[in-house]
Short mmCIF file of C-alpha atoms in Angstrom, two decimals:
data_model
loop_
_atom_site.label_atom_id
_atom_site.label_comp_id
_atom_site.label_asym_id
_atom_site.label_seq_id
_atom_site.Cartn_x
_atom_site.Cartn_y
_atom_site.Cartn_z
CA MET A 1 -23.86 -2.34 -33.62
CA ASP A 2 -27.13 -0.72 -32.44
CA GLU A 3 -27.38 1.98 -29.77
CA GLN A 4 -28.42 -0.43 -27.01
CA SER A 5 -25.43 -2.69 -27.68
CA LYS A 6 -23.13 0.32 -27.65
CA ARG A 7 -24.54 1.40 -24.28
CA ILE A 8 -24.05 -2.09 -22.86
CA TRP A 9 -20.45 -2.29 -24.05
CA HIS A 10 -19.66 1.24 -22.90
CA GLY A 11 -21.21 0.50 -19.51
CA ALA A 12 -19.26 -2.74 -19.16
CA PHE A 13 -16.06 -0.89 -20.01
CA LEU A 14 -16.78 1.83 -17.42
CA LEU A 15 -17.40 -0.77 -14.71
CA THR A 16 -14.24 -2.64 -15.70
CA VAL A 17 -12.13 0.52 -15.41
CA ALA A 18 -13.76 1.43 -12.10
CA MET A 19 -13.20 -2.07 -10.73
CA PHE A 20 -9.56 -1.95 -11.84
CA ILE A 21 -9.02 1.36 -10.02
CA VAL A 22 -10.78 0.05 -6.91
CA LYS A 23 -8.66 -3.13 -6.91
CA ILE A 24 -5.41 -1.21 -7.26
CA LEU A 25 -6.35 1.15 -4.42
CA SER A 26 -7.40 -1.84 -2.31
CA VAL A 27 -3.93 -3.30 -2.75
CA VAL A 28 -1.97 -0.09 -2.28
CA TYR A 29 -3.37 1.17 1.03
CA ARG A 30 -2.52 -2.01 2.94
CA ILE A 31 1.19 -1.35 2.58
CA PRO A 32 1.30 2.03 4.38
CA TYR A 33 -1.22 0.69 6.89
CA GLN A 34 1.11 -2.17 7.80
CA ASN A 35 4.06 0.21 7.91
CA ILE A 36 2.14 2.49 10.32
CA THR A 37 0.67 -0.15 12.64
CA GLY A 38 3.17 -3.03 12.33
CA ASN A 39 2.52 -6.76 12.04
CA THR A 40 0.10 -6.85 14.98
CA GLY A 41 -1.83 -3.85 13.67
CA PHE A 42 -2.07 -5.47 10.26
CA TYR A 43 -3.32 -8.63 11.96
CA VAL A 44 -6.13 -6.66 13.64
CA PHE A 45 -7.18 -5.09 10.35
CA GLN A 46 -7.14 -8.38 8.45
CA GLN A 47 -9.08 -10.22 11.16
CA VAL A 48 -12.11 -7.98 10.69
CA TYR A 49 -11.60 -7.26 6.98
CA PRO A 50 -13.70 -10.25 5.80
CA PHE A 51 -16.79 -8.69 7.42
CA TYR A 52 -16.23 -5.51 5.40
CA GLY A 53 -15.40 -7.52 2.29
CA ILE A 54 -18.66 -9.45 2.49
CA ALA A 55 -20.60 -6.18 2.74
CA SER A 56 -18.67 -4.82 -0.24
CA ALA A 57 -19.50 -7.94 -2.27
CA PHE A 58 -23.18 -7.43 -1.46
CA ALA A 59 -22.97 -3.79 -2.57
CA VAL A 60 -21.03 -4.43 -5.79
CA ALA A 61 -21.39 -7.96 -7.13
CA GLY A 62 -24.55 -9.26 -5.49
CA PHE A 63 -27.63 -7.20 -4.74
CA PRO A 64 -27.24 -4.48 -7.43
CA VAL A 65 -26.79 -7.10 -10.15
CA ALA A 66 -29.82 -9.07 -8.91
CA LEU A 67 -31.99 -5.93 -8.90
CA SER A 68 -30.72 -4.69 -12.26
CA ARG A 69 -31.39 -8.06 -13.88
CA LEU A 70 -34.96 -8.10 -12.62
CA LEU A 71 -35.58 -4.55 -13.83
CA SER A 72 -33.99 -5.16 -17.23
CA GLU A 73 -35.68 -8.55 -17.76
CA ARG A 74 -39.07 -6.95 -17.19
CA SER A 75 -38.32 -3.61 -18.83
CA GLU A 76 -40.41 -4.39 -21.89
CA GLY A 77 -43.95 -3.27 -21.13
CA LEU A 78 -43.25 -2.86 -17.42
CA LEU A 79 -45.62 -0.34 -15.84
CA GLU A 80 -44.26 2.34 -13.53
CA ASN A 81 -46.10 0.94 -10.50
CA GLU A 82 -44.54 -2.47 -11.23
CA ARG A 83 -41.09 -0.89 -11.31
CA GLY A 84 -41.93 0.77 -8.03
CA THR A 85 -42.95 -2.57 -6.53
CA ILE A 86 -39.62 -4.14 -7.53
CA ILE A 87 -37.62 -1.22 -6.12
CA ARG A 88 -39.62 -1.06 -2.87
CA SER A 89 -39.21 -4.83 -2.52
CA ALA A 90 -35.46 -4.38 -2.96
CA PHE A 91 -35.35 -1.66 -0.29
CA THR A 92 -37.35 -3.82 2.11
CA ALA A 93 -35.29 -6.97 1.53
CA PHE A 94 -31.86 -5.34 1.53
CA ILE A 95 -32.55 -3.13 4.55
CA ALA A 96 -33.89 -6.10 6.51
CA ALA A 97 -30.80 -8.14 5.62
CA GLY A 98 -28.49 -5.23 6.46
CA LEU A 99 -30.13 -4.62 9.84
CA LEU A 100 -29.97 -8.31 10.69
CA LEU A 101 -26.26 -8.53 9.89
CA PHE A 102 -25.55 -5.26 11.74
CA PHE A 103 -27.28 -6.46 14.91
CA LEU A 104 -25.60 -9.87 14.71
CA LEU A 105 -22.13 -8.40 14.34
CA PHE A 106 -22.54 -5.50 16.77
CA PHE A 107 -24.22 -7.29 19.65
CA ALA A 108 -22.38 -10.59 19.18
CA SER A 109 -19.01 -8.88 18.70
CA ALA A 110 -17.65 -10.07 22.06
CA LYS A 111 -18.57 -13.67 21.26
CA ILE A 112 -17.14 -13.44 17.73
CA ALA A 113 -13.89 -11.97 19.09
CA SER A 114 -13.61 -14.84 21.58
CA TRP A 115 -14.21 -17.35 18.77
CA MET A 116 -11.32 -15.70 16.95
CA GLY A 117 -9.19 -16.18 20.05
CA ASP A 118 -8.65 -12.47 20.79
CA PRO A 119 -11.15 -10.48 22.93
CA GLY A 120 -9.47 -7.23 21.87
CA LEU A 121 -11.12 -7.53 18.44
CA GLN A 122 -14.55 -6.60 19.83
CA LEU A 123 -14.32 -2.85 19.10
CA PRO A 124 -13.01 -3.25 15.51
CA ILE A 125 -15.82 -5.76 14.82
CA GLN A 126 -18.41 -3.31 16.16
CA ALA A 127 -16.99 -0.52 14.00
CA THR A 128 -17.07 -2.77 10.94
CA SER A 129 -20.71 -3.73 11.58
CA LEU A 130 -21.80 -0.15 10.79
CA ILE A 131 -21.10 -0.76 7.10
CA TYR A 132 -24.22 -2.93 6.92
CA LEU A 133 -26.37 0.15 7.61
CA THR A 134 -25.22 1.85 4.39
CA VAL A 135 -24.85 -1.14 2.06
CA PRO A 136 -28.62 -1.66 1.44
CA PHE A 137 -29.07 1.88 0.12
CA VAL A 138 -25.90 1.74 -2.00
CA ALA A 139 -27.01 -1.59 -3.47
CA VAL A 140 -30.51 -0.40 -4.38
CA PHE A 141 -29.36 2.81 -6.06
CA ARG A 142 -26.69 0.97 -8.04
CA GLY A 143 -29.22 -1.67 -9.04
CA ILE A 144 -31.69 0.97 -10.27
CA PHE A 145 -29.12 2.68 -12.47
CA GLN A 146 -27.65 -0.59 -13.79
CA GLY A 147 -31.14 -1.90 -14.54
CA PHE A 148 -31.59 0.93 -17.01
CA GLU A 149 -28.07 0.57 -18.46
CA GLN A 150 -26.73 3.67 -16.70
CA MET A 151 -23.34 2.46 -15.48
CA LYS A 152 -21.69 5.83 -14.90
CA PRO A 153 -23.24 6.42 -11.44
CA THR A 154 -22.13 2.97 -10.26
CA ALA A 155 -18.61 3.41 -11.62
CA PHE A 156 -18.15 6.89 -10.15
CA SER A 157 -19.60 5.88 -6.79
CA GLN A 158 -17.22 2.91 -6.54
CA VAL A 159 -14.18 5.06 -7.27
CA ALA A 160 -15.31 7.85 -4.93
CA GLU A 161 -16.00 5.35 -2.15
CA GLN A 162 -12.59 3.74 -2.47
CA PHE A 163 -10.65 7.02 -2.62
CA VAL A 164 -12.38 8.34 0.51
CA ARG A 165 -12.04 4.97 2.24
CA VAL A 166 -8.31 4.70 1.57
CA ALA A 167 -7.69 8.28 2.68
CA CYS A 168 -9.64 7.74 5.90
CA ILE A 169 -7.99 4.40 6.70
CA ILE A 170 -4.48 5.80 6.34
CA GLY A 171 -5.37 9.09 8.03
CA PHE A 172 -7.22 7.59 11.00
CA SER A 173 -4.60 4.89 11.61
CA TYR A 174 -1.76 7.41 11.50
CA TYR A 175 -3.60 9.72 13.90
CA PHE A 176 -4.35 7.02 16.46
CA ILE A 177 -0.90 5.42 16.39
CA SER A 178 0.92 8.77 16.50
CA HIS A 179 -1.20 9.81 19.51
CA GLY A 180 -0.35 6.67 21.47
CA TYR A 181 -3.51 4.61 20.98
CA ASN A 182 -3.20 0.84 20.61
CA VAL A 183 -3.58 -1.16 17.40
CA TYR A 184 -7.16 -2.19 18.25
CA ILE A 185 -8.25 1.47 18.36
CA ALA A 186 -6.40 2.04 15.09
CA GLY A 187 -8.18 -0.98 13.62
CA ALA A 188 -11.55 0.38 14.73
CA GLY A 189 -10.62 3.71 13.15
CA ALA A 190 -9.73 1.99 9.89
CA SER A 191 -13.08 0.17 9.94
CA ALA A 192 -14.84 3.48 10.54
CA GLY A 193 -12.96 4.83 7.51
CA SER A 194 -14.62 2.14 5.40
CA VAL A 195 -18.02 3.34 6.62
CA VAL A 196 -17.15 6.94 5.69
CA GLY A 197 -16.12 5.72 2.24
CA SER A 198 -19.44 3.91 1.82
CA LEU A 199 -21.29 7.10 2.76
CA ALA A 200 -19.28 8.98 0.12
CA GLY A 201 -20.29 6.43 -2.51
CA LEU A 202 -23.91 6.69 -1.39
CA LEU A 203 -23.78 10.48 -1.65
CA VAL A 204 -22.63 10.24 -5.28
CA LEU A 205 -25.51 7.87 -6.08
CA VAL A 206 -28.10 10.06 -4.36
CA LEU A 207 -26.89 13.12 -6.29
CA TYR A 208 -27.19 11.22 -9.58
CA PHE A 209 -30.63 9.97 -8.56
CA TYR A 210 -32.00 13.42 -7.82
CA ARG A 211 -30.46 14.82 -11.00
CA SER A 212 -32.27 12.13 -13.01
CA GLY A 213 -35.58 13.95 -12.63
CA SER A 214 -38.86 13.12 -10.96
CA ARG A 215 -39.70 10.03 -13.02
CA LYS A 216 -37.55 7.51 -11.15
CA LYS A 217 -38.57 9.06 -7.82
CA SER A 218 -42.26 8.76 -8.68
CA TRP A 219 -41.92 4.98 -9.10
CA ILE A 220 -41.14 4.51 -5.42
CA VAL A 221 -43.84 6.76 -3.97
CA GLY A 222 -46.94 4.75 -3.07
CA ALA A 223 -45.53 1.43 -4.31
CA LYS A 224 -45.95 -1.64 -2.12
CA PRO A 225 -43.27 -4.32 -1.65
CA SER A 226 -43.82 -7.93 -2.66
CA ARG A 227 -42.59 -10.79 -0.45
CA LYS A 228 -42.06 -13.01 -3.48
CA ILE A 229 -39.92 -10.42 -5.27
CA ALA A 230 -38.03 -9.60 -2.06
CA PHE A 231 -37.13 -13.26 -1.56
CA GLN A 232 -36.17 -13.60 -5.22
CA LEU A 233 -33.84 -10.60 -4.97
CA LEU A 234 -32.25 -11.80 -1.72
CA SER A 235 -31.59 -15.32 -2.97
CA ALA A 236 -30.23 -14.16 -6.34
CA GLY A 237 -28.06 -11.49 -4.68
CA LEU A 238 -26.64 -13.99 -2.22
CA LEU A 239 -25.74 -16.45 -4.99
CA LEU A 240 -24.04 -13.74 -7.05
CA SER A 241 -22.15 -12.42 -4.02
CA LEU A 242 -20.85 -15.80 -2.91
CA SER A 243 -19.25 -16.53 -6.26
CA SER A 244 -17.06 -13.41 -5.91
CA MET A 245 -16.00 -14.13 -2.32
CA ILE A 246 -13.43 -16.87 -2.76
CA LEU A 247 -10.45 -14.98 -1.30
CA LEU A 248 -12.69 -13.42 1.37
CA LEU A 249 -13.91 -16.82 2.52
CA PHE A 250 -10.34 -18.08 2.74
CA GLN A 251 -9.50 -15.06 4.90
CA LEU A 252 -12.61 -15.69 7.01
CA ALA A 253 -11.49 -19.28 7.61
CA ASP A 254 -8.05 -18.04 8.66
CA ALA A 255 -9.60 -15.40 10.94
CA PHE A 256 -11.36 -18.06 13.00
CA THR A 257 -8.75 -20.84 12.89
CA PHE A 258 -5.24 -19.42 12.45
CA VAL A 259 -4.60 -17.87 15.88
CA ASN A 260 -6.64 -20.52 17.72
CA LEU A 261 -4.69 -23.39 16.16
CA LEU A 262 -1.35 -21.74 16.89
CA ARG A 263 -2.34 -21.16 20.51
CA GLN A 264 -3.44 -24.78 20.85
CA ASN A 265 0.10 -25.69 19.80
CA GLY A 266 1.52 -23.59 22.63
CA VAL A 267 2.23 -20.34 20.76
CA PRO A 268 1.58 -17.26 22.99
CA LEU A 269 -1.15 -14.85 21.87
CA GLY A 270 1.29 -12.03 21.13
CA GLU A 271 3.43 -14.20 18.87
CA ALA A 272 0.36 -15.74 17.20
CA ARG A 273 -0.99 -12.27 16.38
CA SER A 274 2.34 -11.25 14.87
CA LEU A 275 2.55 -14.46 12.81
CA LYS A 276 -0.97 -13.86 11.48
CA GLY A 277 -0.03 -10.29 10.54
CA ILE A 278 3.03 -11.56 8.67
CA PHE A 279 0.95 -14.26 6.96
CA ASP A 280 -1.58 -11.62 5.86
CA ARG A 281 1.11 -9.73 3.95
CA ALA A 282 0.22 -12.08 1.11
CA GLN A 283 -3.29 -10.63 0.70
CA PRO A 284 -2.42 -7.44 -1.24
CA LEU A 285 -0.05 -9.45 -3.44
CA LEU A 286 -2.74 -12.05 -4.17
CA GLN A 287 -5.26 -9.32 -4.99
CA LEU A 288 -2.79 -7.56 -7.26
CA GLY A 289 -2.02 -10.84 -9.00
CA THR A 290 -5.69 -11.46 -9.77
CA VAL A 291 -6.56 -7.94 -10.99
CA ILE A 292 -6.06 -8.81 -14.67
CA ALA A 293 -8.16 -11.96 -14.34
CA THR A 294 -10.93 -9.90 -12.75
CA SER A 295 -10.77 -7.35 -15.57
CA ILE A 296 -10.89 -10.02 -18.29
CA SER A 297 -13.78 -11.67 -16.46
CA LEU A 298 -15.79 -8.44 -16.28
CA ALA A 299 -15.16 -7.70 -19.95
CA ALA A 300 -15.96 -11.24 -21.12
CA VAL A 301 -19.38 -11.49 -19.43
CA PRO A 302 -21.34 -9.28 -21.88
CA ALA A 303 -19.53 -10.80 -24.87
CA VAL A 304 -20.44 -14.35 -23.85
CA ALA A 305 -23.99 -13.29 -22.96
CA ALA A 306 -24.42 -11.67 -26.38
CA ALA A 307 -23.07 -14.77 -28.13
CA LYS A 308 -25.47 -16.98 -26.20
CA VAL A 309 -28.43 -14.82 -27.22
CA ARG A 310 -27.35 -15.29 -30.85
CA LEU A 311 -26.88 -19.05 -30.22
CA ASP A 312 -23.31 -18.65 -31.53
CA SER A 313 -21.63 -21.64 -29.86
CA ALA A 314 -18.43 -21.26 -31.90
CA ARG A 315 -18.03 -17.68 -30.66
CA ILE A 316 -18.63 -18.81 -27.07
CA GLN A 317 -15.99 -21.54 -27.41
CA LYS A 318 -13.45 -19.10 -28.82
CA ILE A 319 -14.02 -16.43 -26.15
CA CYS A 320 -13.80 -19.03 -23.39
CA GLY A 321 -10.71 -20.69 -24.83
CA ILE A 322 -8.73 -17.50 -25.38
CA SER A 323 -9.77 -16.01 -22.02
CA ILE A 324 -8.77 -19.15 -20.10
CA LYS A 325 -5.45 -19.44 -21.95
CA ALA A 326 -4.58 -15.77 -21.44
CA VAL A 327 -5.39 -15.95 -17.72
CA PHE A 328 -3.44 -19.21 -17.38
CA ILE A 329 -0.33 -17.58 -18.86
CA ILE A 330 -0.67 -14.42 -16.76
CA GLY A 331 -1.49 -16.32 -13.57
CA LEU A 332 1.37 -18.80 -14.00
CA ALA A 333 3.81 -15.98 -14.72
CA ALA A 334 2.64 -14.00 -11.68
CA ALA A 335 2.87 -17.02 -9.37
CA ALA A 336 6.31 -18.08 -10.61
CA GLY A 337 7.63 -14.53 -10.67
CA LEU A 338 6.46 -13.83 -7.13
CA ALA A 339 8.21 -16.97 -5.88
CA VAL A 340 11.49 -15.77 -7.40
CA ILE A 341 11.44 -12.19 -6.11
CA ILE A 342 9.40 -12.59 -2.92
CA GLU A 343 12.23 -11.69 -0.53
CA PRO A 344 13.10 -8.28 -2.06
CA VAL A 345 9.39 -7.56 -2.57
CA ASN A 346 8.68 -8.42 1.07
CA ARG A 347 11.47 -6.16 2.32
CA MET A 348 10.48 -3.38 -0.10
CA LEU A 349 6.85 -3.34 1.01
CA PHE A 350 6.94 -4.53 4.62
CA GLU A 351 10.53 -3.82 5.78
CA SER A 352 11.48 -7.45 6.48
CA ALA A 353 11.60 -10.81 4.71
CA GLU A 354 9.57 -12.62 7.38
CA GLY A 355 7.04 -15.08 6.00
CA SER A 356 8.54 -15.09 2.50
CA LEU A 357 8.33 -18.86 2.05
CA GLU A 358 4.68 -19.01 3.18
CA ILE A 359 3.82 -16.10 0.87
CA ALA A 360 5.62 -17.78 -2.06
CA VAL A 361 3.52 -20.92 -1.55
CA LEU A 362 0.36 -18.81 -1.26
CA GLY A 363 1.37 -17.19 -4.55
CA ILE A 364 0.50 -20.44 -6.34
CA SER A 365 -3.13 -19.57 -5.69
CA ILE A 366 -2.77 -16.50 -7.93
CA LEU A 367 -2.95 -18.95 -10.84
CA THR A 368 -5.79 -21.06 -9.51
CA VAL A 369 -7.89 -18.16 -8.19
CA SER A 370 -7.42 -16.33 -11.50
CA LEU A 371 -8.71 -19.37 -13.38
CA PHE A 372 -11.65 -19.59 -10.99
CA LEU A 373 -12.52 -15.91 -11.41
CA VAL A 374 -12.44 -15.87 -15.20
CA SER A 375 -14.34 -19.18 -15.48
CA THR A 376 -16.92 -17.79 -13.03
CA GLY A 377 -17.42 -14.74 -15.23
CA LEU A 378 -17.81 -16.91 -18.32
CA LEU A 379 -20.31 -19.22 -16.61
CA GLN A 380 -22.32 -16.28 -15.28
CA GLY A 381 -22.33 -14.71 -18.74
CA MET A 382 -24.05 -17.85 -20.01
CA GLY A 383 -26.55 -17.81 -17.14
CA TYR A 384 -24.98 -20.54 -15.00
CA SER A 385 -24.72 -18.63 -11.71
CA THR A 386 -25.23 -21.64 -9.42
CA TYR A 387 -22.15 -23.61 -10.44
CA PRO A 388 -19.54 -21.09 -9.15
CA VAL A 389 -21.34 -21.05 -5.78
CA MET A 390 -20.93 -24.82 -5.60
CA SER A 391 -17.23 -24.40 -6.37
CA VAL A 392 -16.76 -21.73 -3.68
CA SER A 393 -18.64 -23.80 -1.11
CA ALA A 394 -16.46 -26.84 -1.81
CA ALA A 395 -13.32 -24.69 -1.66
CA PHE A 396 -14.32 -23.22 1.72
CA ILE A 397 -14.80 -26.71 3.15
CA VAL A 398 -11.38 -27.75 1.81
CA LYS A 399 -9.79 -24.62 3.29
CA VAL A 400 -11.23 -25.14 6.79
CA ALA A 401 -10.41 -28.85 6.77
CA GLY A 402 -6.93 -28.11 5.45
CA ASN A 403 -6.22 -25.60 8.21
CA LEU A 404 -7.44 -28.01 10.88
CA ALA A 405 -5.37 -30.88 9.47
CA MET A 406 -2.15 -29.11 8.43
CA MET A 407 -1.64 -26.14 10.77
CA PRO A 408 -0.97 -28.37 13.82
CA LEU A 409 1.77 -30.02 11.74
CA TRP A 410 3.35 -27.11 9.88
CA GLY A 411 1.98 -23.91 11.44
CA PRO A 412 1.48 -20.98 9.02
CA MET A 413 2.81 -23.07 6.14
CA GLY A 414 -0.10 -25.45 6.70
CA ALA A 415 -2.50 -22.55 6.15
CA SER A 416 -0.69 -21.73 2.90
CA PHE A 417 -1.03 -25.31 1.68
CA ALA A 418 -4.73 -25.30 2.64
CA THR A 419 -5.39 -22.15 0.60
CA VAL A 420 -3.64 -23.57 -2.45
CA LEU A 421 -5.53 -26.87 -2.25
CA ALA A 422 -8.86 -25.07 -1.78
CA SER A 423 -8.27 -22.77 -4.76
CA ILE A 424 -7.27 -25.76 -6.90
CA ALA A 425 -10.57 -27.42 -5.99
CA ALA A 426 -12.58 -24.31 -6.92
CA ALA A 427 -10.80 -23.81 -10.24
CA ALA A 428 -10.99 -27.50 -11.17
CA ILE A 429 -14.74 -27.72 -10.55
CA ASN A 430 -15.42 -24.56 -12.54
CA LEU A 431 -13.22 -25.57 -15.47
CA VAL A 432 -14.75 -29.04 -15.72
CA ILE A 433 -18.24 -27.52 -15.79
CA LEU A 434 -17.18 -24.86 -18.32
CA GLU A 435 -15.67 -27.51 -20.59
CA ARG A 436 -18.79 -29.67 -20.40
CA THR A 437 -21.08 -26.74 -21.20
CA THR A 438 -18.98 -25.14 -23.96
CA GLY A 439 -16.31 -27.58 -25.15
CA PHE A 440 -13.82 -24.68 -25.16
CA ALA A 441 -10.75 -26.94 -24.94
CA ALA A 442 -11.40 -28.29 -28.43
CA ALA A 443 -11.54 -24.77 -29.87
CA GLU A 444 -8.17 -23.57 -28.57
CA LYS A 445 -4.67 -25.08 -28.34
CA PHE A 446 -3.15 -24.47 -24.93
CA TYR A 447 0.47 -25.59 -25.44
CA GLY A 448 0.93 -26.43 -21.76
CA ILE A 449 4.55 -27.57 -22.11
CA ARG A 450 5.51 -24.47 -24.09
CA ILE A 451 3.83 -22.18 -21.57
CA GLY A 452 5.64 -23.96 -18.74
CA GLY A 453 8.92 -23.57 -20.60
CA ALA A 454 8.29 -19.86 -21.14
CA ALA A 455 7.54 -19.44 -17.43
CA ALA A 456 10.80 -21.26 -16.61
CA VAL A 457 12.75 -18.90 -18.90
CA MET A 458 11.07 -15.93 -17.22
CA SER A 459 11.85 -17.25 -13.73
CA LEU A 460 15.50 -17.94 -14.58
CA THR A 461 15.92 -14.47 -16.08
CA ALA A 462 14.35 -12.80 -13.04
CA TRP A 463 16.53 -14.89 -10.68
CA LEU A 464 19.73 -13.97 -12.56
CA ILE A 465 18.87 -10.26 -12.43
CA LYS A 466 17.95 -10.48 -8.74
CA SER A 467 21.12 -12.39 -7.86
CA GLY A 468 23.33 -10.03 -9.84
CA LEU A 469 21.89 -6.88 -8.29
CA ASP A 470 21.98 -8.45 -4.81
CA ARG A 471 25.76 -8.64 -5.06
CA VAL A 472 26.34 -5.02 -6.04
CA MET A 473 23.66 -3.10 -4.11
CA THR A 474 23.66 -2.23 -0.43
CA GLU A 475 20.75 -3.40 1.70
CA SER A 476 17.96 -0.80 1.83
CA ARG A 477 14.29 -0.55 0.90
CA LEU A 478 15.22 1.53 -2.14
CA ALA A 479 17.67 -1.15 -3.26
CA GLU A 480 15.02 -3.84 -2.76
CA ALA A 481 12.62 -1.78 -4.89
CA VAL A 482 15.19 -1.49 -7.70
CA ILE A 483 15.91 -5.24 -7.53
CA SER A 484 12.20 -6.15 -7.52
CA LEU A 485 11.28 -3.86 -10.41
CA ALA A 486 14.32 -4.75 -12.52
CA ALA A 487 13.77 -8.49 -12.04
CA SER A 488 10.06 -8.11 -12.82
CA ALA A 489 10.72 -6.10 -15.98
CA GLY A 490 13.45 -8.44 -17.18
CA GLY A 491 11.32 -11.48 -16.47
CA GLY A 492 8.37 -9.93 -18.28
CA VAL A 493 10.44 -9.25 -21.40
CA ALA A 494 11.84 -12.80 -21.29
CA LEU A 495 8.32 -14.21 -20.99
CA PHE A 496 7.07 -12.21 -23.97
CA VAL A 497 10.02 -13.26 -26.12
CA ALA A 498 9.65 -16.91 -25.10
CA LEU A 499 5.91 -16.97 -25.79
CA THR A 500 6.35 -15.22 -29.13
CA THR A 501 9.19 -17.52 -30.17
CA ALA A 502 7.20 -20.60 -29.18
CA ASN A 503 4.14 -19.25 -31.04
CA VAL A 504 1.98 -19.89 -27.98
CA LEU A 505 -0.24 -16.82 -27.83
CA LYS A 506 -0.47 -14.72 -30.95
CA VAL A 507 -1.22 -11.06 -30.38
CA GLU A 508 -3.83 -11.32 -33.13
CA GLU A 509 -5.71 -13.78 -30.89
CA LEU A 510 -5.69 -11.44 -27.92
CA VAL A 511 -7.78 -8.87 -29.75
CA ARG A 512 -10.68 -11.32 -29.64
CA ILE A 513 -10.84 -10.78 -25.89
CA PRO A 514 -13.25 -7.88 -25.30
CA LYS A 515 -11.62 -4.47 -24.82
CA LEU A 516 -8.17 -5.64 -25.94
CA GLN A 517 -8.64 -4.57 -29.56
CA LYS A 518 -6.08 -1.79 -29.11
CA LEU A 519 -3.39 -4.48 -29.19
CA GLN A 520 -4.20 -4.94 -32.86
CA HIS A 521 -3.12 -1.38 -33.64
CA MET A 522 0.01 -1.76 -31.48
CA LEU A 523 0.92 -4.96 -33.36
CA LYS A 524 0.39 -3.26 -36.70
CA ARG A 525 2.70 -0.34 -35.77
CA TRP A 526 5.30 -2.78 -34.42
CA LYS A 527 5.30 -4.77 -37.67
CA GLU A 528 5.58 -1.56 -39.73
CA ARG A 529 8.66 -0.51 -37.76
CA ARG A 530 10.29 -3.92 -38.30
CA SER A 531 9.68 -3.87 -42.05
#
């Protein structure tokens, strides 16, 4: 492997680790936030969260990748003034887009809040809009570094941003609630914490930029932006961002329809807000359930891209087949396991079992969203960035239509059904396209019945452990934690034994997934101990 390939793989690994840390932190902070502010406070936070999430997608998955691709594609023989033109065009385009979105959100906040059915959301929306003033700069700096295969600044800035953000969200919310302020003020404080986190990430990038010497800085001085390049960067960034927004778009649909539809059915605003807060308990669980799929997706992209450059279709088929099968097993296990232990998990994290059935149904989308995410990564690795956007767009339409059709009939459960149907649509479209472009299904046996049987064994084992401990332990959050963890561990062991016995997924196959080669050494040691 040459030095450039090593840098690419090392950079991809750094970004994967950083993304994993960011995802875990993104899941963890919501639990103390809900415990501090209650169901209604959590509702306020989740109502405005999609606006932050969209900005985050622009700053991580969209604009930096678009800029880095343009810089790397033209790196051979590219003059310094041409690099400067690309970077100045990026600054111009991203700042213009950021200012437009800031003004729209800030000055239309009252109207947006009324569309959501709750005028009290105006201040949290205004606070969230500030993030669009920092995102353009974060995106450009990350794009510059990534364009020259320097992934460390991006990785460190993401982790720094998330640590500061989480600390500020928890700290600000605790301060405001403990000093008698209402949940809307606390929500605005949490949104401001996200802005502080973004500034921390920007500071890390600026420090790296100025430590890089005068060469990069000289590119920008005196360069003139190009409208053509600016439009190219904006359109490419938007396409890349949209494909990573599937859960965000589902939340956005719920933000505008959930409370309004409940109120149209005669539910008072206070009760509707509480029901939305309970419904949103599913979000950290869904994000946690899709973390592994996201990691596999990030790791698989450079491997598939490298195989495509070499025109190695067999390698592409194998990577796609193993990645899809691994994510299918993990996603199915997570969805089934969550359904079994949702009540103790709900009480452990959120102090009550309210909304457990709706969350269990939503858990099905862990499987389908995971399949969508990994297939999106594989398609993007082969250069097919438009197809996942089509899938997301179709899924958003299904979600909105599903809410409108099913919530008047079944309330929050209707929203759960709509999310599951929408995620099925997105995954199905992606997988059909991936199969037609790669033929991965012919290269890998999936053993659907065996996998389903293994998941059933896992679920039964987890249920028996949960039921047994329920009888002997007194009701408390600590007891619920013990029950949840014991059932999860027992179910996980049962799943591994069942899959191994059924010869579904050999550990030797897993090492073909990028960055999982360490499993090969673990398997070798395990076999040596048995012999």
